[in-house]
Amino acid sequence: MDLKFDPNNPRFEYITDIEGANKALDVLEKASIIGVDVEGTGLDPHLEKLLLVQIGTEDTSYLFDPRALDLGKLERLKNLLENPKIIKLTHNGKFDYKFIKVQTGISMTNIYDTMLTEAILTAGVGRRLHSLQVLTQDYAQFVLKKDTRESFQSYTGPITDEQKSYSALDTLVLFPIFEGQTPKLKKEGMVNVAKLEFASTLVVGDMEIRGVHIDSDKWKQILKDLAKKRDEIAKNFQEMIRTYYRNGNQTDLFGAPVDAINMNSTTQLLDLFNNKLALDMPSTGAEILKTVNHPVAQVLAEYRGYEKLISAFGETLLAQVNRKTGRLHPDFMQMGTATGRFSCKDPNLQQIPRNSEEAPFRTCFTPEPGYKLVTADYSSIEMRILADLSGDEKMIDAFLNDLDMHSYTAALMFNKEYNKDFKKQYPDLRQAAKSIGFGLMYGMGPVGLAAQLKIEPKLAEEYMNLFFKSYPSVKGFLDRLSKDAVRNGWSSTPSGRKRWYTFPEKTDPEYRKKISSIERQAKNHPIQGTNADAMKYALVFLNERLRKENVDGSIVLTVHDEIVSEIRADQAEDWAKIQSEEMVRAGALFVKKVPVISEAFVSDVWEH
DNA sequence: AGAGGTGGTG
DNA sequence: CATGCACCACCTCT
């Protein structure tokens, strides 16, 4: 690899005035590909300060100092970064996009992201984090020092020579990585997948910048109510088990009884169940507790229900409300999974409990005054994908005729007549059909199905056979997916999104177990991954419509098959129609044999 | 610090 | 032969 720069002495221009900026732009405007990176005093674009915006060609990096120059006012710079014809090489461009947009108002377009590219080129195998350091070693064969990065943390002084060199390298090194990655993208047929990811980045950036509003007072009240119930149950529990412990009658300084054990410790719980109560339990999980015929187990299960909610969705979530915006700005990772789905963290808003009477957490997510939430989700999208990809005529017919899928399946399987009251007439049969339908998409076998339905494995196997007889193409389709994956070492969605597998040694004692696991993953990947593809297209389409139609609002959440946006009240109803239409249009890119359905509604709280 | 257990979401 | 996909948060224990 011939580098166009010297890693030990990179060329850069440090720009603090208009003349310097114009000279740099004279060069940059002639390039078709530029590298972009930013340095800030921290990670939060709302709270921290931009210290440098580096924009470079393959041999020189231009370091714009936003403390010396109002970058948002530099019309030529804005036009450069917003020019859709010029490719901006980035590494984790979402970060740079957000900082630049929040602090200068400039909205970068046409991003190429080396981190995302590496993620799609290695999905399922290898590292989950693709740092610039590692990619530099892989593609440019030198060691990128990273110790200077920390020097920007909370930094207020003038930019040092060392900081300049370091910052310059961060744009220069993007070029050899880009050169090394793009042939791989072509070879793997993943250019369009990459383009989809890059387009999604801007949507995710906007979504994270906007964040989502949460009613903290209401949230706290829910927690308070839950804690009261939990504490009462905990007290009962300690009471019940006191006699088994030597410290059972001890009291603290104020005369309150001391807890016999820590209810959150599985070690201590297992000791209680197995040694004191002689129950012989393998674990203390909910499934086991249900089967244990002892009041202590039931009380523990009840306690767990509350303790889970309080600990996982408690004050730590509220503590993440941004002090500047007053909203939550979670981190959506567009390649957070091996299948192409998003993951979400800090906080993970994709795992907020569904609303219940006791814990209506989602109702605490509300729009700003004057706005509405518009929620839309795909209707049984993964089943529709299965129908489409397998090409099963019966399953396709069921969706074409808009039947209740699981009822229809049960009717076919058990030779009953389908009608719209089927769900009421044969709830158990419908449930069995539903479990098989979902289970198959996860590669489940008879034993798993038996456990789920609490029936004998033998009967479960009969049920599965009935399912496959009802939908003759499905079994062959799924078996082909697992066979192909084991033969090729990867599976693929119709869009070309791949997932690779690492195979065990033949001598591995868990060889068969690991192969089975790969087979299940390979059955699921094209289905889940196609869902992910559709969602990403939908997000891109929706952001385009927001801009084109001049809608006052933004997408605020995405939860696998659901999109939530926050829209000015008078525009919300019209937007709801657009939102479901665009989701359908995106889904229809992949699902062509059956209809794609998305229903949207307008509300004042997040409800599902 | 990292692993294992548990349980929330789609 | 082994027996359900994809995640993240919190807790305890080492």
XYZ file of C-alpha atoms (C1' of nucleotides) in Angstrom:
632
model
C 0.000 0.000 0.000
C 1.435 3.312 -1.146
C 0.357 6.029 1.238
C -0.102 9.574 -0.063
C 0.942 10.933 3.308
C 3.601 10.380 5.938
C 2.076 8.891 9.091
C 4.885 10.435 11.122
C 4.623 13.856 9.566
C 1.193 14.454 7.989
C 0.562 17.580 5.924
C -1.987 19.966 7.317
C -3.103 23.598 7.276
C -4.480 25.076 10.466
C -7.217 27.552 9.563
C -8.262 30.414 11.779
C -9.269 33.138 9.328
C -11.391 33.713 6.231
C -8.381 33.962 3.896
C -7.070 30.596 5.040
C -10.540 29.082 4.751
C -10.936 30.321 1.197
C -7.535 28.947 0.184
C -8.431 25.556 1.661
C -11.811 25.572 -0.019
C -10.187 26.336 -3.381
C -8.507 22.942 -3.061
C -11.332 21.008 -1.392
C -13.975 22.119 -3.884
C -11.988 20.481 -6.688
C -11.962 17.097 -4.950
C -14.635 14.470 -5.554
C -13.841 12.710 -2.292
C -12.924 14.414 0.978
C -12.303 13.108 4.486
C -14.204 14.657 7.379
C -13.672 14.369 11.114
C -14.326 16.522 14.153
C -12.800 16.912 17.589
C -14.844 18.148 20.522
C -14.499 18.576 24.259
C -16.680 15.505 24.748
C -19.232 13.220 23.144
C -22.482 15.140 23.525
C -23.152 17.564 20.652
C -25.630 19.523 22.769
C -23.375 19.954 25.807
C -19.810 19.890 24.506
C -17.857 22.282 22.301
C -16.490 21.689 18.850
C -12.696 22.194 18.849
C -11.759 21.271 15.268
C -13.417 20.365 12.010
C -10.897 18.553 9.839
C -11.593 18.279 6.138
C -8.962 16.739 3.948
C -7.876 15.522 0.568
C -5.829 12.371 0.229
C -2.593 14.221 1.004
C -3.503 17.265 3.085
C -5.858 17.873 5.999
C -7.366 21.320 6.570
C -8.060 21.963 10.222
C -10.845 24.495 10.616
C -10.945 26.057 14.078
C -14.582 26.709 15.017
C -13.522 28.816 17.999
C -11.756 31.268 15.682
C -14.187 31.110 12.756
C -17.977 30.942 12.659
C -18.145 27.910 10.393
C -21.918 28.130 9.935
C -21.405 31.491 8.241
C -18.883 30.155 5.742
C -21.179 29.726 2.757
C -18.547 27.854 0.738
C -17.915 25.398 3.565
C -21.630 24.783 3.940
C -21.993 24.208 0.204
C -19.058 21.819 0.244
C -20.355 19.647 3.069
C -23.932 19.739 1.802
C -22.915 19.013 -1.803
C -24.417 15.606 -2.609
C -21.887 15.063 -5.421
C -18.862 15.067 -3.123
C -18.255 11.936 -1.061
C -17.403 12.571 2.587
C -15.276 9.840 4.068
C -15.913 9.447 7.773
C -15.368 6.964 10.540
C -18.570 6.761 12.589
C -19.968 9.673 10.597
C -23.054 9.874 12.776
C -20.909 11.531 15.419
C -19.415 14.094 13.049
C -22.776 14.725 11.393
C -24.433 15.452 14.744
C -21.701 17.766 16.016
C -21.494 19.727 12.794
C -25.256 20.028 12.465
C -25.950 21.058 16.057
C -23.065 23.511 16.344
C -22.848 25.020 12.858
C -26.225 24.257 11.306
C -24.498 22.555 8.371
C -26.114 19.280 7.303
C -23.568 16.917 5.751
C -24.703 14.695 2.868
C -23.299 11.760 0.904
C -21.362 10.104 3.684
C -19.169 7.052 3.279
C -18.530 5.464 6.668
C -15.523 3.200 7.183
C -16.854 1.882 10.512
C -20.237 0.894 9.100
C -18.632 -0.593 6.020
C -16.433 -2.826 8.131
C -19.498 -3.785 10.184
C -21.478 -4.965 7.161
C -18.409 -6.692 5.681
C -17.893 -8.713 8.847
C -21.422 -9.087 10.240
C -21.656 -12.080 12.534
C -17.919 -12.680 12.842
C -14.991 -10.949 14.431
C -15.027 -7.794 16.430
C -18.140 -5.937 17.267
C -16.237 -2.688 17.448
C -14.308 -1.479 14.440
C -12.095 1.271 15.754
C -10.157 3.567 13.456
C -6.960 2.253 15.032
C -7.707 -1.303 14.013
C -8.837 -0.378 10.494
C -5.674 1.685 10.062
C -3.557 -1.335 10.891
C -5.606 -3.577 8.600
C -5.769 -1.277 5.591
C -2.848 1.158 5.919
C -0.390 -0.979 7.878
C 0.683 1.553 10.440
C -0.171 2.211 14.055
C -2.428 5.162 14.686
C -1.689 6.550 18.124
C -4.821 7.375 20.035
C -3.495 8.962 23.216
C -3.910 12.468 21.790
C -7.668 11.987 21.464
C -8.092 12.167 25.226
C -6.279 15.498 25.294
C -9.350 17.148 23.746
C -11.509 16.129 26.683
C -12.719 19.319 28.401
C -9.927 21.161 26.593
C -9.927 24.977 26.573
C -6.413 25.945 25.498
C -4.975 26.622 22.055
C -4.622 23.643 19.704
C -1.117 22.205 20.064
C 1.115 20.944 17.250
C 0.657 17.408 18.484
C -3.130 17.816 18.428
C -2.901 19.175 14.893
C -0.858 16.230 13.645
C -3.152 13.756 15.304
C -6.277 15.416 13.923
C -4.845 15.585 10.432
C -4.112 11.861 10.383
C -7.731 11.110 11.222
C -8.903 12.379 7.827
C -5.873 11.225 5.838
C -6.107 7.628 6.942
C -9.695 7.368 5.729
C -8.506 7.284 2.110
C -6.482 4.052 2.191
C -9.246 2.404 4.229
C -11.803 3.506 1.647
C -9.571 2.203 -1.144
C -9.256 -1.128 0.611
C -12.927 -1.540 1.460
C -14.686 -0.621 -1.763
C -13.326 -3.578 -3.794
C -14.598 -5.835 -1.018
C -18.034 -4.233 -1.155
C -18.152 -4.857 -4.898
C -16.868 -8.396 -4.610
C -19.480 -9.246 -1.982
C -22.254 -7.504 -3.914
C -22.884 -5.210 -0.982
C -22.612 -1.763 -2.555
C -26.341 -1.158 -2.224
C -26.399 -2.367 1.363
C -23.617 0.092 2.120
C -25.526 2.906 0.420
C -28.593 2.103 2.518
C -26.531 2.207 5.693
C -24.933 5.509 4.740
C -28.299 7.073 3.941
C -29.680 5.786 7.247
C -26.893 7.473 9.186
C -28.306 10.919 8.469
C -31.756 9.873 9.641
C -30.395 8.328 12.802
C -28.329 11.451 13.390
C -31.410 13.655 13.131
C -33.344 11.275 15.366
C -30.671 11.360 18.052
C -30.285 15.118 17.849
C -34.013 15.578 18.412
C -34.257 12.980 21.163
C -37.542 12.183 22.815
C -39.474 13.927 25.544
C -40.224 12.105 28.777
C -42.604 13.105 31.550
C -40.257 12.613 34.485
C -42.820 13.324 37.207
C -45.170 10.686 35.906
C -42.273 8.242 35.571
C -41.248 8.848 39.195
C -44.812 8.305 40.380
C -44.943 4.930 38.646
C -41.640 3.967 40.278
C -42.931 5.050 43.666
C -46.067 2.937 43.334
C -44.061 -0.061 42.198
C -41.538 0.320 45.027
C -44.308 0.350 47.598
C -45.671 -2.934 46.309
C -42.220 -4.459 46.017
C -41.275 -3.525 49.570
C -44.437 -5.062 50.968
C -43.805 -8.301 49.118
C -40.164 -8.342 50.210
C -41.254 -7.961 53.806
C -43.595 -10.935 53.488
C -40.839 -12.958 51.907
C -38.361 -12.262 54.703
C -41.044 -13.087 57.225
C -41.720 -16.439 55.601
C -38.098 -17.557 55.541
C -36.946 -16.104 58.880
C -37.154 -19.347 60.814
C -34.608 -20.984 58.550
C -31.822 -18.567 59.472
C -29.788 -18.009 62.602
C -30.072 -14.255 62.222
C -33.795 -14.629 61.659
C -34.696 -12.898 64.894
C -32.087 -10.166 64.764
C -33.194 -6.572 64.617
C -31.352 -3.430 63.606
C -30.754 -0.392 65.823
C -34.339 0.699 65.350
C -35.924 -2.641 66.095
C -36.703 -3.538 62.469
C -36.050 -7.185 61.535
C -32.849 -7.813 59.596
C -33.192 -9.424 56.174
C -32.371 -13.134 56.299
C -31.012 -13.170 52.745
C -30.466 -10.848 49.800
C -33.428 -11.546 47.529
C -31.415 -10.471 44.491
C -28.753 -13.104 45.038
C -29.370 -16.292 43.089
C -26.653 -17.950 45.185
C -28.504 -17.271 48.407
C -31.872 -18.106 46.876
C -30.678 -21.470 45.616
C -29.280 -22.203 49.067
C -32.697 -21.408 50.509
C -34.643 -23.499 48.011
C -32.344 -26.486 47.828
C -30.777 -26.711 51.298
C -33.426 -25.226 53.576
C -36.604 -26.096 51.694
C -35.345 -29.247 49.946
C -36.922 -28.330 46.608
C -34.078 -29.352 44.267
C -34.321 -26.486 41.793
C -31.833 -26.104 38.923
C -32.284 -22.335 38.769
C -34.523 -19.616 40.091
C -35.810 -18.382 36.733
C -39.465 -17.503 36.203
C -40.211 -20.741 34.316
C -38.902 -22.855 37.176
C -40.573 -20.792 39.890
C -43.952 -21.299 38.219
C -43.663 -25.055 38.564
C -42.582 -25.015 42.223
C -45.330 -25.819 44.626
C -44.223 -23.657 47.521
C -45.574 -20.259 48.600
C -42.053 -18.820 48.922
C -41.500 -19.396 45.194
C -44.682 -17.584 44.297
C -43.833 -14.628 46.504
C -40.367 -14.442 44.971
C -41.864 -14.443 41.469
C -44.121 -11.590 42.447
C -41.191 -9.664 43.940
C -39.142 -10.228 40.795
C -41.845 -8.667 38.654
C -41.610 -5.390 40.519
C -37.882 -5.434 41.239
C -37.149 -5.923 37.539
C -39.107 -2.849 36.537
C -37.702 -0.663 39.298
C -34.078 -1.570 38.693
C -34.033 -1.693 34.890
C -36.308 1.287 34.273
C -35.642 3.335 37.380
C -33.877 6.540 38.195
C -30.842 5.788 36.030
C -32.993 6.266 32.972
C -34.199 9.649 34.187
C -30.635 10.642 35.022
C -29.898 10.444 31.300
C -32.242 13.289 30.461
C -30.080 15.905 28.743
C -29.672 18.992 30.903
C -29.691 21.281 27.886
C -32.557 19.843 25.843
C -34.532 18.268 28.686
C -34.956 15.176 26.531
C -33.532 11.676 26.234
C -31.014 11.180 23.417
C -30.367 7.451 23.209
C -27.622 5.956 21.069
C -29.116 4.041 18.135
C -26.571 1.717 16.589
C -27.597 0.946 13.046
C -25.275 -2.040 12.828
C -25.815 -3.039 16.445
C -26.814 -6.575 15.432
C -25.500 -9.299 13.166
C -28.748 -9.276 11.170
C -28.794 -5.562 10.347
C -31.304 -4.512 12.943
C -30.742 -1.480 15.157
C -29.750 -1.810 18.738
C -30.182 1.010 21.220
C -28.527 2.039 24.432
C -28.129 4.751 27.078
C -30.989 4.287 27.557
C -32.324 1.399 25.532
C -35.748 2.675 24.508
C -36.362 -0.501 22.517
C -36.991 -2.406 25.733
C -39.320 -0.064 27.610
C -42.129 -2.322 28.917
C -45.425 -2.281 27.101
C -48.061 -0.292 28.959
C -49.856 -2.113 31.740
C -52.197 -0.882 34.418
C -49.517 -0.942 37.105
C -46.609 0.189 34.982
C -47.655 2.403 32.060
C -44.058 3.409 31.310
C -44.637 4.158 27.644
C -47.312 6.712 28.445
C -44.529 8.839 29.948
C -43.085 9.396 26.469
C -44.967 12.438 25.281
C -44.650 15.131 22.612
C -43.688 18.746 23.351
C -46.669 21.072 23.748
C -48.141 21.797 20.329
C -46.937 18.472 18.912
C -48.307 14.948 18.572
C -46.725 11.540 18.427
C -47.356 9.544 15.278
C -46.806 5.823 15.729
C -46.895 3.244 12.971
C -45.893 -0.377 12.947
C -45.723 -3.111 10.364
C -48.377 -5.764 10.747
C -46.835 -9.260 11.148
C -44.024 -8.238 8.844
C -41.754 -11.227 9.489
C -44.539 -13.692 8.633
C -45.173 -11.786 5.425
C -41.475 -11.930 4.616
C -41.508 -15.677 5.220
C -44.523 -16.046 2.917
C -42.849 -13.989 0.226
C -39.384 -15.520 0.406
C -40.625 -19.095 0.613
C -43.174 -18.437 -2.112
C -45.642 -20.726 -0.352
C -48.919 -20.398 -2.256
C -51.205 -21.165 0.667
C -49.479 -18.715 2.962
C -49.495 -16.071 0.242
C -53.222 -16.646 -0.292
C -53.894 -16.169 3.398
C -52.267 -12.736 3.333
C -53.829 -11.788 -0.010
C -57.239 -12.513 1.472
C -56.395 -10.546 4.605
C -57.181 -13.506 6.864
C -56.220 -13.819 10.507
C -53.020 -15.685 9.800
C -52.770 -17.886 12.858
C -56.447 -18.820 12.788
C -56.186 -19.741 9.136
C -53.087 -21.827 9.827
C -54.872 -23.643 12.645
C -57.871 -24.261 10.414
C -55.626 -25.799 7.757
C -53.661 -27.845 10.253
C -56.561 -29.244 12.196
C -59.026 -29.497 9.350
C -61.506 -26.969 10.712
C -63.493 -24.404 8.843
C -61.998 -20.926 8.880
C -64.254 -18.074 9.913
C -63.767 -14.785 11.671
C -64.797 -16.222 15.042
C -62.140 -18.914 14.863
C -60.022 -17.165 17.476
C -62.863 -17.436 19.976
C -63.875 -20.958 19.011
C -60.450 -22.582 19.093
C -58.077 -20.403 21.082
C -55.739 -23.322 21.856
C -55.459 -24.436 18.260
C -54.771 -20.886 17.181
C -52.103 -20.498 19.851
C -50.428 -23.696 18.721
C -50.357 -22.466 15.128
C -49.020 -19.098 16.239
C -46.232 -20.673 18.309
C -45.166 -22.836 15.396
C -45.216 -19.917 12.995
C -42.935 -17.821 15.174
C -40.885 -20.770 16.325
C -40.052 -21.823 12.789
C -38.618 -18.422 12.014
C -36.248 -18.978 14.940
C -35.391 -22.510 13.818
C -37.247 -24.084 16.738
C -37.649 -27.848 16.905
C -40.288 -30.160 18.448
C -38.690 -30.064 21.915
C -38.788 -26.293 22.050
C -42.339 -26.225 20.791
C -43.371 -28.840 23.348
C -41.915 -26.727 26.150
C -43.702 -23.641 24.900
C -47.106 -25.287 24.526
C -46.620 -27.575 27.527
C -47.370 -30.663 25.481
C -45.457 -33.877 24.769
C -42.605 -33.592 22.251
C -44.245 -36.371 20.256
C -47.421 -34.325 19.864
C -45.380 -31.204 19.131
C -43.695 -33.024 16.301
C -47.070 -34.032 14.889
C -48.160 -30.403 15.030
C -45.076 -29.289 13.177
C -45.708 -31.860 10.493
C -49.264 -30.611 10.168
C -47.914 -27.078 9.764
C -45.483 -28.106 7.051
C -48.236 -30.055 5.270
C -50.411 -26.947 5.350
C -47.638 -24.793 3.912
C -45.626 -27.200 1.758
C -42.969 -24.751 0.562
C -41.940 -23.478 3.965
C -39.956 -26.474 5.190
C -37.912 -26.748 2.023
C -37.212 -23.050 2.091
C -35.950 -23.053 5.674
C -33.907 -26.220 5.191
C -32.293 -24.705 2.121
C -31.305 -21.619 4.119
C -29.491 -23.673 6.748
C -27.844 -25.967 4.182
C -26.619 -23.039 2.079
C -25.221 -21.275 5.142
C -23.274 -24.342 6.234
C -21.960 -24.846 2.696
C -21.079 -21.201 1.960
C -20.141 -19.944 5.394
C -22.661 -17.145 5.157
C -26.334 -16.379 4.680
C -27.819 -13.470 2.788
C -30.969 -11.403 2.546
C -32.425 -10.663 -0.910
C -30.909 -7.174 -0.639
C -27.450 -8.734 -0.387
C -26.976 -8.136 3.309
C -24.752 -10.954 4.531
C -24.062 -12.649 7.825
C -20.966 -14.807 8.197
C -20.468 -17.775 10.495
C -17.448 -19.161 12.317
C -17.451 -22.937 12.259
C -16.288 -25.215 15.074
C -13.473 -27.720 14.626
C -14.659 -31.228 13.779
C -13.064 -32.357 17.034
C -14.947 -29.795 19.098
C -17.040 -31.706 21.660
C -19.803 -29.207 20.996
C -19.467 -29.496 17.215
C -23.036 -30.634 16.560
C -24.479 -28.123 19.003
C -22.633 -25.267 17.332
C -23.619 -26.336 13.828
C -27.253 -26.535 14.934
C -26.973 -23.026 16.277
C -25.603 -21.784 12.943
C -28.464 -23.510 11.159
C -31.018 -21.713 13.302
C -29.298 -18.367 12.849
C -29.244 -18.904 9.101
C -32.987 -19.607 9.030
C -33.692 -16.429 10.922
C -31.205 -14.054 9.330
C -32.869 -13.507 5.912
C -36.203 -12.875 7.603
C -35.027 -10.575 10.381
C -32.499 -8.947 8.068
C -35.111 -8.186 5.426
C -37.258 -6.585 8.089
C -34.232 -4.466 8.983
C -33.697 -3.513 5.343
C -37.311 -2.406 5.016
C -37.126 -0.357 8.204
C -33.995 1.445 7.058
C -35.506 2.296 3.689
C -38.639 3.515 5.473
C -36.566 5.800 7.690
C -34.757 7.243 4.690
C -37.999 7.734 2.752
C -39.614 9.399 5.752
C -36.771 11.832 6.286
C -36.985 12.800 2.612
C -40.711 13.437 2.967
C -40.213 15.489 6.147
C -37.925 17.773 4.185
C -39.868 17.848 0.921
C -43.235 18.541 2.527
C -41.741 21.009 4.986
C -43.159 19.108 7.920
C -42.400 20.527 11.369
C -41.252 17.431 13.200
C -38.861 14.527 13.296
C -38.608 10.798 13.711
C -37.888 10.136 17.379
C -37.874 6.354 17.842
C -37.523 3.145 15.886
C -38.279 -0.224 17.455
C -37.667 -2.985 14.874
C -41.086 -2.875 13.217
C -42.300 0.441 14.540
C -41.514 4.108 13.870
C -42.518 6.954 16.149
C -42.350 10.566 15.049
C -43.117 13.837 16.793
C -45.037 16.201 14.519
C -46.638 19.623 14.932
C -50.257 19.019 15.905
C -51.894 20.529 12.832
C -49.752 18.395 10.520
C -49.963 15.138 12.452
C -52.971 13.563 10.735
C -51.580 14.155 7.261
C -48.208 12.901 8.380
C -49.720 9.715 9.807
C -50.935 8.851 6.319
C -47.512 9.580 4.827
C -45.770 7.560 7.514
C -47.723 4.385 6.837
C -47.531 4.911 3.066
C -43.755 5.251 3.109
C -43.347 2.248 5.394
C -45.466 0.226 2.986
C -43.482 1.505 0.005
C -40.246 0.471 1.719
C -41.584 -2.956 2.672
C -42.870 -3.532 -0.847
C -39.311 -3.239 -2.176
C -38.707 -6.684 -0.689
C -42.140 -8.184 -0.119
C -43.830 -8.360 -3.495
C -46.136 -11.357 -3.378
C -48.181 -10.327 -0.370
C -49.390 -6.927 0.774
C -47.376 -4.970 3.353
C -49.520 -3.274 5.944
C -48.619 -0.468 8.313
C -51.172 1.331 10.405
C -50.435 4.734 11.871
C -52.173 6.666 14.585
C -51.830 10.033 16.245
C -51.649 10.316 20.023
C -50.418 12.273 23.032
C -48.538 9.369 24.576
C -46.489 6.475 23.274
C -48.760 3.513 23.300
C -48.527 0.382 21.381
C -13.424 -6.027 34.892
C -15.899 -9.759 33.325
C -18.979 -13.658 33.565
C -23.348 -15.602 34.625
C -28.207 -15.181 35.820
C -32.464 -12.954 35.035
C -35.815 -10.588 32.333
C -37.496 -6.378 29.503
C -38.355 -5.505 24.092
C -39.313 -6.971 18.809
C -26.743 -34.543 17.211
C -29.280 -30.981 19.935
C -33.243 -28.950 20.713
C -35.942 -20.640 19.747
C -33.813 -15.511 16.641
C -31.969 -10.537 17.765
C -30.630 -7.301 21.508
C -29.399 -4.319 26.510
C -29.697 -3.314 31.729
C -29.112 -4.580 36.249
C -27.654 -7.585 39.869
C -24.324 -10.640 42.247
C -20.111 -12.986 42.531
C -15.289 -13.784 41.650
